Tab-separated table of C-alpha atoms and ligand atoms in Angstrom:
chain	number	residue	atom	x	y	z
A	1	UNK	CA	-27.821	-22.203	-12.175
A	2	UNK	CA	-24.689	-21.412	-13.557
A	3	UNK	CA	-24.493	-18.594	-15.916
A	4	UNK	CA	-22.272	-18.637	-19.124
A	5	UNK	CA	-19.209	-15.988	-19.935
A	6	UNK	CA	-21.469	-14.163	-21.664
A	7	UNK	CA	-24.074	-13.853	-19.209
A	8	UNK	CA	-21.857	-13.087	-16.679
A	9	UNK	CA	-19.932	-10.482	-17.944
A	10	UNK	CA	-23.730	-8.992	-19.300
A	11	UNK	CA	-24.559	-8.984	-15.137
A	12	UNK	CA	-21.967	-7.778	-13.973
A	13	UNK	CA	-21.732	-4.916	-16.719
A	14	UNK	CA	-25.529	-3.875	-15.598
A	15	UNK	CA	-25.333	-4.559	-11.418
A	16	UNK	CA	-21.806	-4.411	-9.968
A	17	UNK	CA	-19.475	-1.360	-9.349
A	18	UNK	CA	-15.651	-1.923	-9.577
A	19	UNK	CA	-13.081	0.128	-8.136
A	20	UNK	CA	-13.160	3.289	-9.306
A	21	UNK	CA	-15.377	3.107	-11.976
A	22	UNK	CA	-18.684	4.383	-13.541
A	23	UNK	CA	-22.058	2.672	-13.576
A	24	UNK	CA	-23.375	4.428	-16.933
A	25	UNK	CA	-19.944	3.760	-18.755
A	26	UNK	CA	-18.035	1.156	-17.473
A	27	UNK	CA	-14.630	-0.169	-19.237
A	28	UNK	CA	-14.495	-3.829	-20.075
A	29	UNK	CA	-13.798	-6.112	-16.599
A	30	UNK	CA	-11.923	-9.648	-17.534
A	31	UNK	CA	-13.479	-12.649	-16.091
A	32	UNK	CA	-11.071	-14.762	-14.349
A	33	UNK	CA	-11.163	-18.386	-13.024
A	34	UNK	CA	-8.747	-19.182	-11.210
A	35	UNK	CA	-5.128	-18.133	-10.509
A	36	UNK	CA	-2.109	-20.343	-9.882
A	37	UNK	CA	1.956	-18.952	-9.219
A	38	UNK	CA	2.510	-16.035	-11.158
A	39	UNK	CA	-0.377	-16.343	-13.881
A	40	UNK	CA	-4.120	-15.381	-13.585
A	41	UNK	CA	-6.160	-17.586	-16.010
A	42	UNK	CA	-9.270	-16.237	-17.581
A	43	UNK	CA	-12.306	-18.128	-18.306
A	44	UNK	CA	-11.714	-18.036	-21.879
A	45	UNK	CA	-8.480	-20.192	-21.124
A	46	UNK	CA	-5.837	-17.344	-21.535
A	47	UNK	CA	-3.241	-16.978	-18.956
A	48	UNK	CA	-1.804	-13.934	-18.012
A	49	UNK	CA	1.550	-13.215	-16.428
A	50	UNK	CA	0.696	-11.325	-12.861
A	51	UNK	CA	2.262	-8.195	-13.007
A	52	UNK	CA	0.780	-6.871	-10.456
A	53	UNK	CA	0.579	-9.290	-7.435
A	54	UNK	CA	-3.306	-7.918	-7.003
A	55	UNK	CA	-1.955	-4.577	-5.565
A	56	UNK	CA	0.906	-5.335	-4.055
A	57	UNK	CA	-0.679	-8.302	-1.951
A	58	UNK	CA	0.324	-11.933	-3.485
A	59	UNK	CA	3.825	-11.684	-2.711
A	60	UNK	CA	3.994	-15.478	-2.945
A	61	UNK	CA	1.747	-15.450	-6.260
A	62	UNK	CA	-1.568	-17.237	-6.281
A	63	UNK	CA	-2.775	-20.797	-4.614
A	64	UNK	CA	0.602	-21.172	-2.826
A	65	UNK	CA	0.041	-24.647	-1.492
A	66	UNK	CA	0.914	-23.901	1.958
A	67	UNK	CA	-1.822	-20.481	2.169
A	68	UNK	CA	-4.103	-22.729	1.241
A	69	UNK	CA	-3.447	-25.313	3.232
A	70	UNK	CA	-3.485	-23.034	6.353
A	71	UNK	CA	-6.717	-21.834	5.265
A	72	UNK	CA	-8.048	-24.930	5.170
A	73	UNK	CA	-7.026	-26.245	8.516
A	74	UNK	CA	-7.921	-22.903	10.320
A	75	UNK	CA	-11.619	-22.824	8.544
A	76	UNK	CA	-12.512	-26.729	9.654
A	77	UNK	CA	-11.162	-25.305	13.285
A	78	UNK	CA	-12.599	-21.802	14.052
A	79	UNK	CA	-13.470	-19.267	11.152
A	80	UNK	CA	-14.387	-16.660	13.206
A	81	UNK	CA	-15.157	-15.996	17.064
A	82	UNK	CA	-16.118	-12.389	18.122
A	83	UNK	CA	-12.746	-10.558	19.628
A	84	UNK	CA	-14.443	-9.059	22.756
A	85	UNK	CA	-13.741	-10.748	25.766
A	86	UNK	CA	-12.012	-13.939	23.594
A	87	UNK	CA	-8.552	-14.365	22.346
A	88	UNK	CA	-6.946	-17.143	20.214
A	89	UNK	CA	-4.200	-18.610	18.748
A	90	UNK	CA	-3.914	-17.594	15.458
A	91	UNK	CA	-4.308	-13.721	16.770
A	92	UNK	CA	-1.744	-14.417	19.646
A	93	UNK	CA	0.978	-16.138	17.682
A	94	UNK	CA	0.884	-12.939	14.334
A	95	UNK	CA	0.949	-10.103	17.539
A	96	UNK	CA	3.934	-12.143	18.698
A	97	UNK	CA	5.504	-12.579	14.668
A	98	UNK	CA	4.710	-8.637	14.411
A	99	UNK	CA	6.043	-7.269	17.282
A	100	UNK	CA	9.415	-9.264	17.035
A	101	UNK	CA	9.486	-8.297	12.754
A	102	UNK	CA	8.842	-4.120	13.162
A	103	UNK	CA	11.089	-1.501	13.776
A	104	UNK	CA	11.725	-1.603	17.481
A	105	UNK	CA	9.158	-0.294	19.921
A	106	UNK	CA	6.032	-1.188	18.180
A	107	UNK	CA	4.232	-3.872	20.982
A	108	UNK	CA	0.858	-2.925	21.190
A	109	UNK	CA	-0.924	-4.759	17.739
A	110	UNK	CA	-4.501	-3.507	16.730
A	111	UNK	CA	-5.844	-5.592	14.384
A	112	UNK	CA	-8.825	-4.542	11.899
A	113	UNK	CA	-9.693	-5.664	8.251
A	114	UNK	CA	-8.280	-3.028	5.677
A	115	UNK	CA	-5.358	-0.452	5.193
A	116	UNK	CA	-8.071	2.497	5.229
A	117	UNK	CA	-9.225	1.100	8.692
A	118	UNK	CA	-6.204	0.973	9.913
A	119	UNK	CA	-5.488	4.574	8.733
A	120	UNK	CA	-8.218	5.708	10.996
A	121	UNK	CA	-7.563	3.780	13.689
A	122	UNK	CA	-3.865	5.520	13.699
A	123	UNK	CA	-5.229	8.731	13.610
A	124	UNK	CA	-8.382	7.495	16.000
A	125	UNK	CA	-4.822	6.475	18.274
A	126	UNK	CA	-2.634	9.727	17.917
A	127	UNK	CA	-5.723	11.987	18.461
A	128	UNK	CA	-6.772	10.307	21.663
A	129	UNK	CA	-3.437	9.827	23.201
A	130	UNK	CA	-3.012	13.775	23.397
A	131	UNK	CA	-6.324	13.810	24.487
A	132	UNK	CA	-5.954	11.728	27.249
A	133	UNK	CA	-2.456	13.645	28.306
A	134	UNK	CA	-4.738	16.747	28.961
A	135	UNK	CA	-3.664	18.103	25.930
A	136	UNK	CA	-7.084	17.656	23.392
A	137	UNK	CA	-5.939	20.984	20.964
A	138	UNK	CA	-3.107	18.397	19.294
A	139	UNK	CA	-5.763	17.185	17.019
A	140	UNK	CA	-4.368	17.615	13.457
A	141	UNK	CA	-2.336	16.126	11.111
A	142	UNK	CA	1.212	17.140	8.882
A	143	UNK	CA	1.505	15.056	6.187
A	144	UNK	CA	3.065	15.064	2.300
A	145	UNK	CA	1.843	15.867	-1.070
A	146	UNK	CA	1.580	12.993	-3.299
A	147	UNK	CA	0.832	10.676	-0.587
A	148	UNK	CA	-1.718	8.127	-0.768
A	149	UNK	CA	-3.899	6.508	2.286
A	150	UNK	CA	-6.987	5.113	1.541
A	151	UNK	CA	-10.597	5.637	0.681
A	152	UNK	CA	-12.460	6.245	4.138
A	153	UNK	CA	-13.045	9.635	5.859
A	154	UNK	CA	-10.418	10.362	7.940
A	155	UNK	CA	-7.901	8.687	5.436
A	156	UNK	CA	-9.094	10.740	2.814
A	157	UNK	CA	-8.006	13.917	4.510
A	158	UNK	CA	-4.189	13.135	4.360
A	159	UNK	CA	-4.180	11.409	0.505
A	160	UNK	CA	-2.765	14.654	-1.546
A	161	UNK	CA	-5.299	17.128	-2.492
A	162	UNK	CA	-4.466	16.810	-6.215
A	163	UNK	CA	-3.293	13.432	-7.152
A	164	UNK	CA	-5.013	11.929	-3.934
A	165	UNK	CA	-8.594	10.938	-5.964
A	166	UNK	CA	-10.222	12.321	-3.674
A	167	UNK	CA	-10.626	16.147	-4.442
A	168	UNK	CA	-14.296	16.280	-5.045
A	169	UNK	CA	-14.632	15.292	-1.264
A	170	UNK	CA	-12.516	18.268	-0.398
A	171	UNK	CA	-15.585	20.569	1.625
A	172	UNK	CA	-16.651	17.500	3.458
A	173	UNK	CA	-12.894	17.227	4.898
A	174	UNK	CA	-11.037	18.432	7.795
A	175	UNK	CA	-7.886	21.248	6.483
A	176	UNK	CA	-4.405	19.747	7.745
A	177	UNK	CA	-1.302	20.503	6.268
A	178	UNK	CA	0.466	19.478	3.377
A	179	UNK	CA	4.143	19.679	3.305
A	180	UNK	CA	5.908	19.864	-0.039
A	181	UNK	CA	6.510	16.482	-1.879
A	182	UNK	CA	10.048	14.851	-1.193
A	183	UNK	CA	11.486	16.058	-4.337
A	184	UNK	CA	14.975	14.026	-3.755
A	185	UNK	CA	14.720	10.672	-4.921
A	186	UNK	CA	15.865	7.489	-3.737
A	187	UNK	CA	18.875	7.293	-5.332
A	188	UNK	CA	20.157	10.901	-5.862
A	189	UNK	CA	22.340	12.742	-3.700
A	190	UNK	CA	20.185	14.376	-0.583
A	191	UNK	CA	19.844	18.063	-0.594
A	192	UNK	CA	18.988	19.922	2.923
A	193	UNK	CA	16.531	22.332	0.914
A	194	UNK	CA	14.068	19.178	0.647
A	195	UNK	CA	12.955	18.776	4.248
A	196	UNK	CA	12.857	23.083	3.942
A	197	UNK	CA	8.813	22.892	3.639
A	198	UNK	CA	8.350	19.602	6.071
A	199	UNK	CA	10.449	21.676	8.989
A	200	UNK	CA	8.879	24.836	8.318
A	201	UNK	CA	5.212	23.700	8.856
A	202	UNK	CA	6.379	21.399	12.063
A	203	UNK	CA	8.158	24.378	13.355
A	204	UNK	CA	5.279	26.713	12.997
A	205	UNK	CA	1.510	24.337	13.993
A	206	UNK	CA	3.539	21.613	16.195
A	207	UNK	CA	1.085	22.684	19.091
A	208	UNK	CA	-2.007	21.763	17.411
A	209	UNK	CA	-0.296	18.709	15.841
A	210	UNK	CA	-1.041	15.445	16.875
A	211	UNK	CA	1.077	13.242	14.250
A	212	UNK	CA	2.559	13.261	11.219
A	213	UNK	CA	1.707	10.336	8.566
A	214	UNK	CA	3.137	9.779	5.561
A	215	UNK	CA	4.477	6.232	3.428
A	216	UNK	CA	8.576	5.835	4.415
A	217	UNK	CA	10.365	5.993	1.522
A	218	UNK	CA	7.526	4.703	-1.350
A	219	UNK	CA	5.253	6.965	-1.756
A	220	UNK	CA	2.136	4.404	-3.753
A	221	UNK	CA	-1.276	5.312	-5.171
A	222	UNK	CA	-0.799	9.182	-5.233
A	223	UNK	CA	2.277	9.119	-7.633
A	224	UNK	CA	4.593	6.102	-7.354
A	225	UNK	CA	7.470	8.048	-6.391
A	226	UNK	CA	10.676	7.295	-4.279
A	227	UNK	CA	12.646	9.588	-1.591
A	228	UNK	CA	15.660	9.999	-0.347
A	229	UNK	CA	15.991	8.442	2.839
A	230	UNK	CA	17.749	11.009	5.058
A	231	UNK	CA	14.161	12.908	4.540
A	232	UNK	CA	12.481	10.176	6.679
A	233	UNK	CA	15.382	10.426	9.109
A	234	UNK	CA	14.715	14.219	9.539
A	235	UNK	CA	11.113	13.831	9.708
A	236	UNK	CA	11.850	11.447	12.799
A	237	UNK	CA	14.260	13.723	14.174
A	238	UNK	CA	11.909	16.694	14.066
A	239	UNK	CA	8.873	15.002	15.218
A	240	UNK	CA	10.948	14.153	18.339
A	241	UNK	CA	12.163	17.460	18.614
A	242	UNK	CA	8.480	19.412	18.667
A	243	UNK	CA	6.989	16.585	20.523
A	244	UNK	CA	4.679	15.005	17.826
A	245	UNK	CA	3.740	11.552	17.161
A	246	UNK	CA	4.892	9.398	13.878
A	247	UNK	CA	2.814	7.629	11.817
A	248	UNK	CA	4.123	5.018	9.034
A	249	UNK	CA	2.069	3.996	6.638
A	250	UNK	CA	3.435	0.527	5.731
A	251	UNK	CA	0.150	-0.514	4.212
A	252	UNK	CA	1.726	-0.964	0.412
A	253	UNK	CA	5.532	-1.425	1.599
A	254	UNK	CA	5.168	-3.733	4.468
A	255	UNK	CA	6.819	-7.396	3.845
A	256	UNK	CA	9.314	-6.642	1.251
A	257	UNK	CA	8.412	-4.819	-2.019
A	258	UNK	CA	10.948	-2.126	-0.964
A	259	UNK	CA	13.979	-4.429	-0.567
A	260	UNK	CA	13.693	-4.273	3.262
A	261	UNK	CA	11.182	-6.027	4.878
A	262	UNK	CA	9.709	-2.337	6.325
A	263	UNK	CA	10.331	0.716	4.754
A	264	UNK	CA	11.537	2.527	7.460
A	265	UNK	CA	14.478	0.086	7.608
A	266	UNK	CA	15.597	2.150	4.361
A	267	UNK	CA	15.967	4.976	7.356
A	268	UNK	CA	16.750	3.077	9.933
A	269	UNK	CA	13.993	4.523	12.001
A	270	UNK	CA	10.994	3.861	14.291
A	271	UNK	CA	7.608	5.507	14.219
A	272	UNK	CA	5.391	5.449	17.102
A	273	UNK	CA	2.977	3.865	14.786
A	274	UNK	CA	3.050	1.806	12.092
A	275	UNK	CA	0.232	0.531	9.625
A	276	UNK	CA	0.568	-2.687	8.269
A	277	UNK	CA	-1.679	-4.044	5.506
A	278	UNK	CA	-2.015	-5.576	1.641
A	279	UNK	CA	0.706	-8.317	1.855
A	280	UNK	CA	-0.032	-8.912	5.209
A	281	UNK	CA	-1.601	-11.992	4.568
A	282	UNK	CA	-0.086	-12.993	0.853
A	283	UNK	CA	-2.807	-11.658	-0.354
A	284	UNK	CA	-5.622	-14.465	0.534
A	285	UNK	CA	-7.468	-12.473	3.117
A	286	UNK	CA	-8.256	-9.276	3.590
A	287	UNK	CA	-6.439	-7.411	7.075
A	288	UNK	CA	-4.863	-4.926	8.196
A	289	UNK	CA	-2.867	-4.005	11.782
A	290	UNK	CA	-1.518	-0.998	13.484
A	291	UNK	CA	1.054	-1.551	16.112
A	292	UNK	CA	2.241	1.444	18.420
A	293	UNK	CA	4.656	1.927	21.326
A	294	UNK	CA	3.883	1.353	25.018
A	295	UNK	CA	3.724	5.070	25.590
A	296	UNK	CA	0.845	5.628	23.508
A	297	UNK	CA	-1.098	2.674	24.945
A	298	UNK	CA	-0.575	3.647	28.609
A	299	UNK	CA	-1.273	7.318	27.434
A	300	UNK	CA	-4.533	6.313	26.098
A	301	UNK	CA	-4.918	3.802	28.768
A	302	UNK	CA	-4.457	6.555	31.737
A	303	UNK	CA	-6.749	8.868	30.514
A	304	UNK	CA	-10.257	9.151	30.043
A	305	UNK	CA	-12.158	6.651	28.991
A	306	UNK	CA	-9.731	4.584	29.498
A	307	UNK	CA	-9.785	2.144	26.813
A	308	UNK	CA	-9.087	3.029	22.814
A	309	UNK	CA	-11.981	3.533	21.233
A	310	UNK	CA	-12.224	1.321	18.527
A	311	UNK	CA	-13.397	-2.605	17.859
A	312	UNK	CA	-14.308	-3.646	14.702
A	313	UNK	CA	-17.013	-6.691	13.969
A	314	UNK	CA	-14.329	-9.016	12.629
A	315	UNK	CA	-11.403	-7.981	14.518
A	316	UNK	CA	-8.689	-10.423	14.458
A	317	UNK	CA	-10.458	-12.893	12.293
A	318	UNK	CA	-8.826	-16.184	12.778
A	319	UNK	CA	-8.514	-17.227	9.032
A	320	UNK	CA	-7.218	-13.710	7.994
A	321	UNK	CA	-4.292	-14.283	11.235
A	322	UNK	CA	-3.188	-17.529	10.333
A	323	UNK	CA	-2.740	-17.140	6.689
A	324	UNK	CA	-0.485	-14.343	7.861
A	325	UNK	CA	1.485	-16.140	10.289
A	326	UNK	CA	1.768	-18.875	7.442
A	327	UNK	CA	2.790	-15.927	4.669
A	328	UNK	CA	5.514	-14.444	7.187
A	329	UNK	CA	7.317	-17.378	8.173
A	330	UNK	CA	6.993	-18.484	4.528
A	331	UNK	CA	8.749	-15.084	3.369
A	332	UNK	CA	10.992	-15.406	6.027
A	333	UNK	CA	12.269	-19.021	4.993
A	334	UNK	CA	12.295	-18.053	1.283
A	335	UNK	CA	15.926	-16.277	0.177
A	336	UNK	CA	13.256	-12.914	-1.100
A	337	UNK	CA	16.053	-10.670	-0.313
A	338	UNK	CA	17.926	-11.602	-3.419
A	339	UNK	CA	15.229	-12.153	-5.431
A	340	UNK	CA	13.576	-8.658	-4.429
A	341	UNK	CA	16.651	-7.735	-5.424
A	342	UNK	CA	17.327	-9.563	-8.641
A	343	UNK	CA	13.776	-8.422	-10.125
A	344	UNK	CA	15.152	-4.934	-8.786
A	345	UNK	CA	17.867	-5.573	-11.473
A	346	UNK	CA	16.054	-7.409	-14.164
A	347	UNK	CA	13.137	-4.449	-13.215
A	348	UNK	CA	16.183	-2.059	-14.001
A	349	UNK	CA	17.371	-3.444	-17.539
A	350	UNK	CA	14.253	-4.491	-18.650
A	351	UNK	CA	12.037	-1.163	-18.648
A	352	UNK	CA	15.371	0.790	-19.464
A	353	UNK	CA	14.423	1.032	-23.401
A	354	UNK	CA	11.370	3.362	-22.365
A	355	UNK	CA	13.924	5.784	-20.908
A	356	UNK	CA	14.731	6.725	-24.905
A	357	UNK	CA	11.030	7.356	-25.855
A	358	UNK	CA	10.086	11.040	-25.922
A	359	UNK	CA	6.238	10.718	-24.167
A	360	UNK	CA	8.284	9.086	-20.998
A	361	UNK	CA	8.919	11.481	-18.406
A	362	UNK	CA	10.773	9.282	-15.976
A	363	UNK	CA	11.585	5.144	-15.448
A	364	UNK	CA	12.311	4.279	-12.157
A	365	UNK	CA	12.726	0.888	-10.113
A	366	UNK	CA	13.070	0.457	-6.106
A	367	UNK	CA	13.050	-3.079	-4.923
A	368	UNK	CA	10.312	-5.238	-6.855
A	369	UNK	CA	8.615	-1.925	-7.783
A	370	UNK	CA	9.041	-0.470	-11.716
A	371	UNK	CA	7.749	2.561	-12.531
A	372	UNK	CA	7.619	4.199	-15.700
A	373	UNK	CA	6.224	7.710	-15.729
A	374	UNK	CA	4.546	8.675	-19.160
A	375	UNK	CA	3.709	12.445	-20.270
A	376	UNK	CA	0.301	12.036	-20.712
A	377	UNK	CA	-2.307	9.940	-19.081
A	378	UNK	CA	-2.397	6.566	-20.474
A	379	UNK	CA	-6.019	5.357	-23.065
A	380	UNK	CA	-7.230	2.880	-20.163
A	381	UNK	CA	-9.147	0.955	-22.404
A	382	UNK	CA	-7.030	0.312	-25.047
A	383	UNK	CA	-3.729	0.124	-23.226
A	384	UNK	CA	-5.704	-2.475	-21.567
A	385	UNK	CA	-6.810	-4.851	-23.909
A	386	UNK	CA	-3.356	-4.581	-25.033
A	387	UNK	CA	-1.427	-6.186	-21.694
A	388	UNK	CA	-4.140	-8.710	-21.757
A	389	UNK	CA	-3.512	-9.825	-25.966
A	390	UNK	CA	0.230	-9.504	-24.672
A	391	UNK	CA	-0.907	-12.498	-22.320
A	392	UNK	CA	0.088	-9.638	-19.068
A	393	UNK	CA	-1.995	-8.352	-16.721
A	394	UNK	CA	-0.617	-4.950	-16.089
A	395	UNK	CA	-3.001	-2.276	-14.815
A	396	UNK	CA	-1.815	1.500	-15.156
A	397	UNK	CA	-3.643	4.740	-13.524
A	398	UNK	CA	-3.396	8.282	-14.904
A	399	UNK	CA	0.337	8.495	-16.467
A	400	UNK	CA	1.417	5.290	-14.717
A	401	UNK	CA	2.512	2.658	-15.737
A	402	UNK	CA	3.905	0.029	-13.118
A	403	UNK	CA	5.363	-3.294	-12.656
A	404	UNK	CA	5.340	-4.931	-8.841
A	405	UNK	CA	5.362	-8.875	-9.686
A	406	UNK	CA	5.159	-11.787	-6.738
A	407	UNK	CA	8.565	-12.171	-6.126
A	408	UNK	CA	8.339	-15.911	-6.861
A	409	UNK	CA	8.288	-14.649	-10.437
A	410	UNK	CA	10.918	-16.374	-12.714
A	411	UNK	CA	13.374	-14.219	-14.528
A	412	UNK	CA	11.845	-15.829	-17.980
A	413	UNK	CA	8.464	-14.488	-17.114
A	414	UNK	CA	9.399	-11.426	-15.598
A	415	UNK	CA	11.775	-10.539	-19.073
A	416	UNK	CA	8.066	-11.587	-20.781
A	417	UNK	CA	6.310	-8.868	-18.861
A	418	UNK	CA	8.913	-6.001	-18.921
A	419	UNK	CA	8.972	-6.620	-23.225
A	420	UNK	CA	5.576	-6.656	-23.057
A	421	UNK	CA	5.226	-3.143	-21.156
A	422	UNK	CA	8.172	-1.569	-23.563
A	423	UNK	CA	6.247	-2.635	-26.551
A	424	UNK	CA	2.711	-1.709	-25.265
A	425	UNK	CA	4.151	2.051	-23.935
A	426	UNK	CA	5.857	2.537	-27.368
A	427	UNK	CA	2.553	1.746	-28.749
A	428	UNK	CA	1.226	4.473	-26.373
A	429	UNK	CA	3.684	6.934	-28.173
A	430	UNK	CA	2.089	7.068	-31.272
A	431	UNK	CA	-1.201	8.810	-31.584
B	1	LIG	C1	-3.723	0.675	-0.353
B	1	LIG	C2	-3.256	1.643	0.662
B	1	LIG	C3	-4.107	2.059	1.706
B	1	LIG	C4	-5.548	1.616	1.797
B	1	LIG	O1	-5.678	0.250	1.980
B	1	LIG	P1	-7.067	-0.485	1.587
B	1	LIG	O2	-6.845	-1.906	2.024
B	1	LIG	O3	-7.234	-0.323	0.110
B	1	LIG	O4	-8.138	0.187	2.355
B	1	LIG	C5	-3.588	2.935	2.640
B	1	LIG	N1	-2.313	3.378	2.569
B	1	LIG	C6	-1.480	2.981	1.598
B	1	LIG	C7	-0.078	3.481	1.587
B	1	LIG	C8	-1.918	2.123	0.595
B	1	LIG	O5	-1.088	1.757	-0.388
């Protein structure tokens, strides 16, 4: 039985909750069937230019011949074996492609199957390594306002208070600390008064911290915003100073989107953790991995229990790990340095008319990342439907409106969506 458009859409108005959204009052979802390079094609026939890359996963856009063919080979040879007591290949060769790729250091891999996961495995890590050194009252976290790390519990309690979706969760929620937002961005000159808030809070709870975790340089989901990075450097340098662990969330900047292939490159740093996730895989499968230093896995290691407690179902799923391995060495062979960077540029020109329109606050581009910061939050529905009759998929959130295309994206298609966000956040402008 194969239901119509109609029917379909009718189903999964009454039965199915999407992301963030309400049951009772749900906004319109568009059916897609099928997706090819840079353009998602709906099941009316229109095709829409992927401005998105599905969160910033499909680095190499959709159906890229040779994800798909690794898929294929890998599911007629093993889909999935438990990852207690067995190893393969696919799992061996990404530890190896990982280890070698990340800031030096990193060369114990943990895989599990989403960024949240892996947020709480990090944590799960930092908290049991001072446990295990005798030391079980560093057992909280420092992180940054704005920040964003996923949806599960632990997670939840670094995302920012405010902007972090997750306020209404608040008095279920361990208190950590919030430092100040970076306030310097990217680009502008650094100013020693930023890390003021960051050193102050270090300084004063560093004996009842276990780690800091924030996002290096890109901060995502909890406000799109870019820092300076001499405040990652100093966040190193202090963690080393008052003896507390590092945590990088990579999850939405690992694999490029920044114009480095890790964030912390930006820096030139190297956390004692690192969270790896969305484009892991080119966006085909869904998995996640946390790699930390030798000294935290002998710490945990020497102490009691003796093993890291932690082992999800699907662990190292053999189609998710060799899809990645195929999306690495596939980024790796491409030239997606220069064309991070030319959609940096394009990304640059292209949104640069909004900077003249009084309900924009701020445009801003990093690597394959364009922001443009409105006022007021944007009319979801309506600023929807409008992308899609611009034949662009662009999805904002609150005041946000953002750009982070596959960088296989031609320059024709990307000038197609950048003139089609100018034109819809003009629109936007008048009431
Ligand atoms: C998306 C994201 C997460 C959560 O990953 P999921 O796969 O959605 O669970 C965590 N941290 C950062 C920085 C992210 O962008």
């Amino acid at each position: 039985m194969s239901l119509d458009t109609q029917q379909l859409l009718e189903f999964d108005r009454k039965f199915i909750w999407h992301p963030y959204t309400s049951i009772e009052n749900p906004l319109p979802v568009y059916p897609v069937e099928s997706a090819s390079g840079v353009r998602i094609r709906l099941m009316d026939g229109r095709e829409l230019i992927d401005g998105m890359a599905s969160w910033w996963s499909v680095i190499h856009g959709y159906s890229h011949p040779v994800l798909v063919q690794a898929l294929q080979e890998q599911a007629a040879r093993l889909c999935h074996v438990m990852f207690g007591g067995l190893t393969h290949e696919p799992a061996v060769d990404l530890a190896r492609l990982l280890v070698d790729l990340t800031p030096a250091g990193l060369n114990r891999v943990f895989f599990c199957d989403s960024g949240s996961v892996a947020v709480e495995v990090a944590m799960k890590m930092a908290i049991q390594y001072w446990q295990s050194l005798g030391r079980p009252a560093k057992n909280r976290f420092l992180t940054v306002r704005s920040g964003y790390h996923g949806d599960t519990f632990h997670a939840m309690s670094v995302c920012d208070p405010v902007t972090g979706m997750h306020h209404i969760f608040a008095g279920n929620l361990p208190r950590y600390l919030f430092a100040d937002r970076p306030q310097v961005g990217f680009h502008d000159q650094w100013d020693e008064a930023d890390i003021a808030s960051f050193a102050a809070l270090i300084e004063r709870h560093h004996d009842e911290l276990s780690a800091v975790i924030l996002e290096p340089i890109v901060q995502g989901a909890g406000g799109m915003r870019f820092y300076h990075p001499e405040y990652l450097r100093r966040v190193r340098t202090l963690c080393d100073h008052y003896d507390v662990l590092l945590i990088a969330d990579e999850i939405a900047t690992c694999f490029g989107r920044s114009g480095k292939l890790f964030a912390c490159e930006h820096a030139g740093i190297s956390p004692d953790i690192i969270c790896l996730g969305k484009a892991l895989t080119g966006g085909t499968m869904t998995l996640a991995a946390v790699l930390a230093t030798e000294k935290i896995g002998e710490g945990i290691s020497a102490g009691d229990p003796g093993v890291f407690m932690h082992g999800p179902t699907f662990m190292g799923n053999p189609l998710a790990c060799r899809v990645a391995v195929a999306s690495i060495n596939l980024l790796l062979a491409s030239d997606w340095q220069k064309r991070v960077l030319a959609i940096e540029q394009q990304l640059r020109e292209g949104l640069s008319p909004c900077r003249d329109m009084a309900h924009v606050l701020d445009v801003r581009v990093l690597g394959a990342i364009g922001v443009v910061e409105l006022q007021e939050p944007v009319r979801m529905e309506r600023i929807q439907a409008a992308f899609v009759q611009r034949g662009v998929w662009v999805r904002p959130f609150g005041r946000l409106v953002y750009l982070m295309p596959p960088y296989c994206m031609e320059a024709a298609d990307l000038a197609l969506l950048t003139l089609a966000l100018v034109e819809v956040v003009a629109e936007e402008g008048k009431t």
